[in-house]
Coordinates of C-alpha atoms and ligand atoms in Angstrom, one line a residue:
X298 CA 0.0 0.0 0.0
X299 CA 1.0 3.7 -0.9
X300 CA 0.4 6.6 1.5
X301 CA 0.2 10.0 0.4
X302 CA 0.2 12.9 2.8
X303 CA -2.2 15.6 1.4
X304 CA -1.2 18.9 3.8
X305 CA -4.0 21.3 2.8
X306 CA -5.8 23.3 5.7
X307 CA -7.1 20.2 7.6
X308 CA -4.0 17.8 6.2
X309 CA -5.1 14.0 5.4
X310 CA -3.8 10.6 4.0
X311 CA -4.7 8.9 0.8
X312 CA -4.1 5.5 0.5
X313 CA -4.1 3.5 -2.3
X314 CA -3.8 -0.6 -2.2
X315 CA -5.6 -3.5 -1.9
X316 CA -8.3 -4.9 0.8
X317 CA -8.6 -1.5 2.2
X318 CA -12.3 -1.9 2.1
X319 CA -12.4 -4.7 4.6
X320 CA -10.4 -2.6 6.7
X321 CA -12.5 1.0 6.6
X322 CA -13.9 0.8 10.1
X323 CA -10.7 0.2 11.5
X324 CA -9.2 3.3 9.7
X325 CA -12.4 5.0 10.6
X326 CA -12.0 4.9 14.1
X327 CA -8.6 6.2 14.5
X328 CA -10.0 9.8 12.3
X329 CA -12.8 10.9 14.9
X330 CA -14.6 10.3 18.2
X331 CA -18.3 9.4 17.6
X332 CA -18.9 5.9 16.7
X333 CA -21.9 6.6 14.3
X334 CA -21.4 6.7 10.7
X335 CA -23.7 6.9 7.5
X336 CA -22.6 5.4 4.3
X337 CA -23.8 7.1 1.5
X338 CA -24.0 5.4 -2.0
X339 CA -26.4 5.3 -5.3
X340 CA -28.2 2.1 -6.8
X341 CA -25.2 1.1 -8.9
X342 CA -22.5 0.9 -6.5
X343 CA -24.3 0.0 -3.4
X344 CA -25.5 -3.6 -4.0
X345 CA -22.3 -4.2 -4.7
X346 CA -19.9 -2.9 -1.8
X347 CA -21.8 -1.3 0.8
X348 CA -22.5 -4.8 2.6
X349 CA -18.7 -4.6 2.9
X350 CA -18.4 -1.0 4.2
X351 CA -21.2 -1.1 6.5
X352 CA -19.7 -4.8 8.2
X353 CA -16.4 -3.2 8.5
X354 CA -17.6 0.3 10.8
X355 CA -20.0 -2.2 12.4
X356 CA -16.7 -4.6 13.3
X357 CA -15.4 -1.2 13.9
X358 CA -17.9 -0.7 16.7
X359 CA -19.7 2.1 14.7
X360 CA -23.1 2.3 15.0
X361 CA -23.7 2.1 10.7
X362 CA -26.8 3.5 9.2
X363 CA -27.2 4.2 4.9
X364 CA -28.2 6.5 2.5
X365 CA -28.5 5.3 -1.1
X366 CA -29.5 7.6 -4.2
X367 CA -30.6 7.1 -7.8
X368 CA -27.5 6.5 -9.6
X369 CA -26.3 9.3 -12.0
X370 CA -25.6 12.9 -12.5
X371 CA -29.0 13.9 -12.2
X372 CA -28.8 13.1 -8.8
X373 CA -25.7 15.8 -7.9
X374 CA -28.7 18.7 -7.7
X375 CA -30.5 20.3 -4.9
X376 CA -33.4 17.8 -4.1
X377 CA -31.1 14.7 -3.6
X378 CA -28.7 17.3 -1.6
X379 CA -31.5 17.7 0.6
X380 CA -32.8 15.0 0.9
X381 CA -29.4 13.7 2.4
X382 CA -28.7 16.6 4.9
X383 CA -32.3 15.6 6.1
X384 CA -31.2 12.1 6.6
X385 CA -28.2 12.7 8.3
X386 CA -30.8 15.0 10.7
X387 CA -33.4 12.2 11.4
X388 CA -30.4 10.0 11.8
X389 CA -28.9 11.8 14.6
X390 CA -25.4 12.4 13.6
X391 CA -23.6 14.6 15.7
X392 CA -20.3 16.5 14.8
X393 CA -18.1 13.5 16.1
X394 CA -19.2 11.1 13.8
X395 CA -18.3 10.4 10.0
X396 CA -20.2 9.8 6.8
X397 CA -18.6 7.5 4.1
X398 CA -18.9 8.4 0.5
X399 CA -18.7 5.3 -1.2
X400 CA -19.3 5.6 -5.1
X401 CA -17.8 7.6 -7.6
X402 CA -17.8 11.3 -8.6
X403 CA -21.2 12.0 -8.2
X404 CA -21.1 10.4 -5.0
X405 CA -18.1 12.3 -3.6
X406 CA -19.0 15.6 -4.7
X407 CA -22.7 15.5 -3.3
X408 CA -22.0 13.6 0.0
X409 CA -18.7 16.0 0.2
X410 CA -21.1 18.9 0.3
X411 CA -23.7 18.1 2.5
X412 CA -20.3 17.1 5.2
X413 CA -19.4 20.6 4.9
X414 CA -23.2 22.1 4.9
X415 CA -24.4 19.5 7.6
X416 CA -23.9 21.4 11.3
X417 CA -21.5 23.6 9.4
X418 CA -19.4 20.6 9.1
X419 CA -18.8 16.7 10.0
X420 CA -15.9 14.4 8.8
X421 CA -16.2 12.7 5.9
X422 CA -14.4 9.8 4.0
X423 CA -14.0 8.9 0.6
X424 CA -13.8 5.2 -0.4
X425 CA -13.9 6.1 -4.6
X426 CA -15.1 3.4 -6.7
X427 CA -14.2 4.5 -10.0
X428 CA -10.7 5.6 -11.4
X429 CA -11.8 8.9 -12.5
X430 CA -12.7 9.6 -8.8
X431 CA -9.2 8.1 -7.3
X432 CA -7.2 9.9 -9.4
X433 CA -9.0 13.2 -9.4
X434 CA -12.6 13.9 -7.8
X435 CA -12.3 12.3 -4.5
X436 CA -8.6 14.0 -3.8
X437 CA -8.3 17.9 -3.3
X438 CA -11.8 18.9 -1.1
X439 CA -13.7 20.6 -4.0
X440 CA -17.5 19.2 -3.4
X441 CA -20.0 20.9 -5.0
X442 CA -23.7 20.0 -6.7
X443 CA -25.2 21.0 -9.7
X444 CA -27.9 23.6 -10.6
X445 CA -30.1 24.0 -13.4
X446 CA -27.9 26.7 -15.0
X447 CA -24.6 24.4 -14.7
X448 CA -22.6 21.8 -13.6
X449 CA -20.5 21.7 -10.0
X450 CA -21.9 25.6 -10.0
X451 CA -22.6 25.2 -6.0
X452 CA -20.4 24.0 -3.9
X453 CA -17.6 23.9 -1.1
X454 CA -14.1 23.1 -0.6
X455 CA -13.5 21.2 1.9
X456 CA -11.3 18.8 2.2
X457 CA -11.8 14.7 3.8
X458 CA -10.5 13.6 6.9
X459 CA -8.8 10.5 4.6
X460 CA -9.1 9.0 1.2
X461 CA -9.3 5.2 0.7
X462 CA -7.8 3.8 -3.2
X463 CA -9.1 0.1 -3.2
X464 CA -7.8 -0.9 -6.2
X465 CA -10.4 -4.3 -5.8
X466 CA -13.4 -2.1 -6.2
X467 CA -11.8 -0.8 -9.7
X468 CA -13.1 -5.3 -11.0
X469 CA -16.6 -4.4 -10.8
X470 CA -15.9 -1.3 -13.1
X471 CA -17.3 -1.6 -16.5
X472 CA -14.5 -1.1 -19.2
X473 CA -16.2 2.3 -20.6
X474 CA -16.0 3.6 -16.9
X475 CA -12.6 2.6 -16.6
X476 CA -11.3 4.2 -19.9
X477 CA -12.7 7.2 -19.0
X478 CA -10.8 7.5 -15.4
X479 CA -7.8 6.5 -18.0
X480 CA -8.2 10.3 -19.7
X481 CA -7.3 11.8 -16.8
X482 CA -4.9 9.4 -16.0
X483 CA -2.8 10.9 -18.8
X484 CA -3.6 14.0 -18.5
X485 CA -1.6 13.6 -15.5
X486 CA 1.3 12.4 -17.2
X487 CA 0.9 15.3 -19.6
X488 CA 1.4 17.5 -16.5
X489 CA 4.0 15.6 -14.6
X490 CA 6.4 14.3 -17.4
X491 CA 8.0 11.2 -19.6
X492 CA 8.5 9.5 -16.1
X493 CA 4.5 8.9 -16.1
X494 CA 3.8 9.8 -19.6
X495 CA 5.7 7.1 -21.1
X496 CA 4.9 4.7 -18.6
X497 CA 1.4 4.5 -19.5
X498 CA -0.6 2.0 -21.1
X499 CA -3.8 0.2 -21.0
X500 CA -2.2 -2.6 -19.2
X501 CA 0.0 -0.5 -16.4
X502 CA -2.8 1.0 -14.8
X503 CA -1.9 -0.4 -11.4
X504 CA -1.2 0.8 -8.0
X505 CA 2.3 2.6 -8.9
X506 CA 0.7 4.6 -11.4
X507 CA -2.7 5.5 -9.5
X508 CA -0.5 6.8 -6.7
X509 CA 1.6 8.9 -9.0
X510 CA -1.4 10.5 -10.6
X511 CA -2.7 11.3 -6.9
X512 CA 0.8 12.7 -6.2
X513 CA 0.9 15.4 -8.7
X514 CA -2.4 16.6 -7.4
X515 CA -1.3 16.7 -4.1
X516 CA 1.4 18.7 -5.1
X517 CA -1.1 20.9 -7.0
X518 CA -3.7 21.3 -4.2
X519 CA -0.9 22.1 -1.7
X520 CA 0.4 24.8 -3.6
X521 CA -2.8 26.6 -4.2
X522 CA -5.6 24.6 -2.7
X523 CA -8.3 27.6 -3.6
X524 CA -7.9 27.4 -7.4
X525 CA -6.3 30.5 -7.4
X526 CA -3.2 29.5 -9.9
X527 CA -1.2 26.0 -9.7
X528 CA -4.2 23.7 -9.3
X529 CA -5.7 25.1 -12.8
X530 CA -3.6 23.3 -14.4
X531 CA -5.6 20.3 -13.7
X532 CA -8.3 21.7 -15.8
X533 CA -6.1 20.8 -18.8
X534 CA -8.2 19.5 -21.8
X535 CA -11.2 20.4 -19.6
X536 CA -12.1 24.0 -21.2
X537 CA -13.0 22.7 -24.4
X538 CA -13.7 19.4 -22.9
X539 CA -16.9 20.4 -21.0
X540 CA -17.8 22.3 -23.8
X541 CA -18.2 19.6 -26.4
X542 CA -19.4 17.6 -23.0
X543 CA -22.0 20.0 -22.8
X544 CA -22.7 20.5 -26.7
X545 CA -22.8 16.4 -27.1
X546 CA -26.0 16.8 -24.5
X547 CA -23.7 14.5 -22.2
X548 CA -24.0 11.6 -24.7
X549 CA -20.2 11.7 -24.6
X550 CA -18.9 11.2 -21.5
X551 CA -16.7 13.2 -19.3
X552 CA -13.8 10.9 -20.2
X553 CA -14.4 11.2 -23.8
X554 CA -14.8 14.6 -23.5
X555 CA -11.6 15.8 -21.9
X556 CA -9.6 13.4 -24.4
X557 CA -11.0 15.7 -27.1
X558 CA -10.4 18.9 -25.4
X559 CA -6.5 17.5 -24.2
X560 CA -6.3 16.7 -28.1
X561 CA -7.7 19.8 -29.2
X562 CA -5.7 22.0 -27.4
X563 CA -2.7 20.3 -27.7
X564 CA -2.9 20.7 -32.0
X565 CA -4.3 24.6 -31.4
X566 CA -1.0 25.2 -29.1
X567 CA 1.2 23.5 -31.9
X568 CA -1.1 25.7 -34.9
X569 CA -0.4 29.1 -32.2
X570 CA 3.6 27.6 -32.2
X571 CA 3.6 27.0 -28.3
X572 CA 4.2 23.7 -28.6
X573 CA 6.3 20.8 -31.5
X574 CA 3.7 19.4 -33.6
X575 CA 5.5 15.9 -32.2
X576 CA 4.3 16.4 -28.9
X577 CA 0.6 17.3 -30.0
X578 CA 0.6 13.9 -32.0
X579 CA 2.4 12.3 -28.9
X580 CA -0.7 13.3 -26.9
X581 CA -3.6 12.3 -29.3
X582 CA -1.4 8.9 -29.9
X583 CA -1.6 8.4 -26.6
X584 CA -5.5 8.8 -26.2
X585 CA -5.9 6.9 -29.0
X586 CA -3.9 3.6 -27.4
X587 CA -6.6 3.9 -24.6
X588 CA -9.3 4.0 -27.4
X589 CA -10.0 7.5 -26.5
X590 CA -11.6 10.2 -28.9
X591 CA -9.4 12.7 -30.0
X592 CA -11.9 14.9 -32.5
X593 CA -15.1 16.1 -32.4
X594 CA -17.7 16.2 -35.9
X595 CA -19.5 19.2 -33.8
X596 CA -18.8 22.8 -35.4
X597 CA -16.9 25.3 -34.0
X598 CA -19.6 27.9 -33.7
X599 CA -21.4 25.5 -31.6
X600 CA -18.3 24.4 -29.4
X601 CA -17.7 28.2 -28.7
X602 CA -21.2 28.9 -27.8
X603 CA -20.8 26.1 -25.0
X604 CA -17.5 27.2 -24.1
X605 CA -18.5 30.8 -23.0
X606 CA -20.4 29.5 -20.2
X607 CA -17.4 28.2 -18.7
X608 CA -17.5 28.8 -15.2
X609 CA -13.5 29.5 -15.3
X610 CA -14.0 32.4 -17.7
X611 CA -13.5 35.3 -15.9
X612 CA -14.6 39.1 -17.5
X613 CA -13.4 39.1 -21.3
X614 CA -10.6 36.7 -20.2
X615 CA -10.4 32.6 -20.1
X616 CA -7.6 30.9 -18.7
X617 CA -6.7 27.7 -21.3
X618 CA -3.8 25.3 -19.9
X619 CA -1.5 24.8 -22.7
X620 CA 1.1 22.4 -23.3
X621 CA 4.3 23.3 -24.3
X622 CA 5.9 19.8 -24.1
X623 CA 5.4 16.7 -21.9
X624 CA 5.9 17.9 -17.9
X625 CA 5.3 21.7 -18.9
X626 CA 2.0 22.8 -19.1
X627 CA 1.1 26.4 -18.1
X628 CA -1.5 29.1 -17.9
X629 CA -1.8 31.2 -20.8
X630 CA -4.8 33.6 -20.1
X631 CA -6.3 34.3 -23.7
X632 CA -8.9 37.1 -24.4
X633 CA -12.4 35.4 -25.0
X634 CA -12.3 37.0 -28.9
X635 CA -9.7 34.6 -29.4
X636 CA -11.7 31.9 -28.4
X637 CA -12.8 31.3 -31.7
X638 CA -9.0 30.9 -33.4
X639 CA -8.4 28.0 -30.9
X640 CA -11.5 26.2 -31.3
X641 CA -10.8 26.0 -35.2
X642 CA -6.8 25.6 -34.4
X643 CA -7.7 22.5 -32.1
X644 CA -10.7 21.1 -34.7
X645 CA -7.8 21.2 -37.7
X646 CA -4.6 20.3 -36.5
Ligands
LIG863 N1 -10.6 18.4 -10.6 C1 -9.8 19.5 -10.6 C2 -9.4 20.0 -9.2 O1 -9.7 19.3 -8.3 O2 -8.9 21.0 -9.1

């Protein structure tokens, strides 16, 4: 097992291994004082590993209840959000005890909010169940839900009280699932360097790797854990990701998504001469060994009008994260008229 010390405002440990699952309660018991815990989980992930969460606080000597949700991003919005923070109410929870988000994104982000809303705050774990959430959502204290007029537009950070990687809940994953967690698996090696980047293929997505990825974002959210400058860079591919995200009506996924948008930017900063036209083929070739989209049929018109509600844009000015070569990616603030030039840089090549 791999141990990574996260020391943001309220400093915590991820780890990442196998049979941590078994042993939650147990890990759960040294982190606060109240022995009564809610897991919280949707449809999906719940039959098949809450019996196993809720048996290990129970071993633990917490006193376990549950709180399960229609699986999905639908459910990341106010109703479900409240419908929680009620539970936790009737449940009696008091600001010793812990709730567990076990699940994926979704899962993290909504129960990660309603620990910070809930008596202006309780401890919470996350046990991520997909690879997209190990390497990047369940890391870093952003929680946040959705609203009508956008994703992830209300939210908190706050940070867990400790992160559990089982690497054995990554078997039940459907292969789609997985390859999506795989895009931002190399975005991280895009960010980091040819120690990770070249390291990665379908097949070495293992413990070593998962850890690495979780590393740079440690790095990341220490140095600026308010989104403020470093940590932006983990929104690489993810400007004109979410807009053909958004454009697609989420029929591609979020994984799918950012491989475009990496791609995309990647052949606009080699068009713009910011980076070798190698290293923009590098990236898409890399995406594509994953089976990863690199392009997008959608027009640009219609990729830019999705793209200026980006929640990151701020005044006349958006923020892109351009690479300039493998382990140096940076923030090159671009005003929103240029918008346009990229788009059609990044849909050409
Ligand atoms: N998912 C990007 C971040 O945590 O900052």
């Amino acid at each position: 097992m791999k141990t990574i010390e996260v020391r943001a405002s309220r400093p915590y440990a991820v780890m990442v291994g196998r049979g941590l699952l078994p042993a939650l309660g147990e890990t759960c018991a040294t982190l606060v004082k109240g022995r009564r815990a809610m897991v919280v989980s949707e449809t999906t992930v719940f039959p098949l590993h809450g019996a196993a969460a809720v048996a290990s606080l129970e071993r633990a000597g917490f006193d376990t209840v549950t709180h399960v949700f229609p699986a999905g991003e639908e459910s990341k919005c106010g109703a479900e959000f409240l419908d929680l923070v009620n539970d936790l109410a009737a449940s009696h929870l008091t600001r010793s005890d812990l709730v567990v988000a076990l699940g994926g994104g979704v899962t993290g982000d909504l129960t990660g909010f309603a620990a910070a809303c809930y008596l202006r705050g309780i401890a919470y774990v996350q046990v991520p169940t997909t690879l997209l959430a190990m390497v990047d959502s369940s890391v870093g204290g952003k929680t946040a839900i959705d609203l009508p007029a956008g994703k992830n537009l209300c939210g908190a950070f706050y940070q867990p009280a400790a992160v559990l990687c089982d690497l054995d809940l990554l078997k039940t994953l459907p292969g789609a699932v997985f390859r999506d967690g795989c895009a931002e698996v190399i975005k991280y090696g895009v960010l980091s360097g040819r120690a990770l980047f070249d390291a990665l293929t379908p097949e070495t997505i293992d413990e070593s790797v998962i850890a690495a990825c979780i590393d740079d974002k440690r790095q990341k959210v220490e140095a600026d854990e308010f989104d403020n400058g470093a940590r932006q860079l983990l929104n690489l591919g993810h400007t004109l990701g979410h807009a053909v995200e958004k454009e697609s009506c989420f029929t591609l996924s979020h994984g799918q998504a950012v491989s475009i948008g990496m791609a995309m930017i990647a052949r606009a900063a080699a068009r713009f001469g910011l980076c070798a036209p190698e290293t923009a083929a590098e990236i898409a070739a890399k995406l594509a060994a994953f089976g990863l989209p690199t392009a997008t049929a959608q027009s640009p018109e219609a990729i830019l009008a999705a793209a200026l509600g980006d929640k990151k844009r701020r005044g006349d000015t958006l923020t892109l994260v351009v690479p300039r070569a493998i382990g140096d990616c940076v923030l090159h603030p671009i005003p929103v008229a240029a918008l346009p030039d990229w788009i059609a840089a990044g849909k050409e090549g």
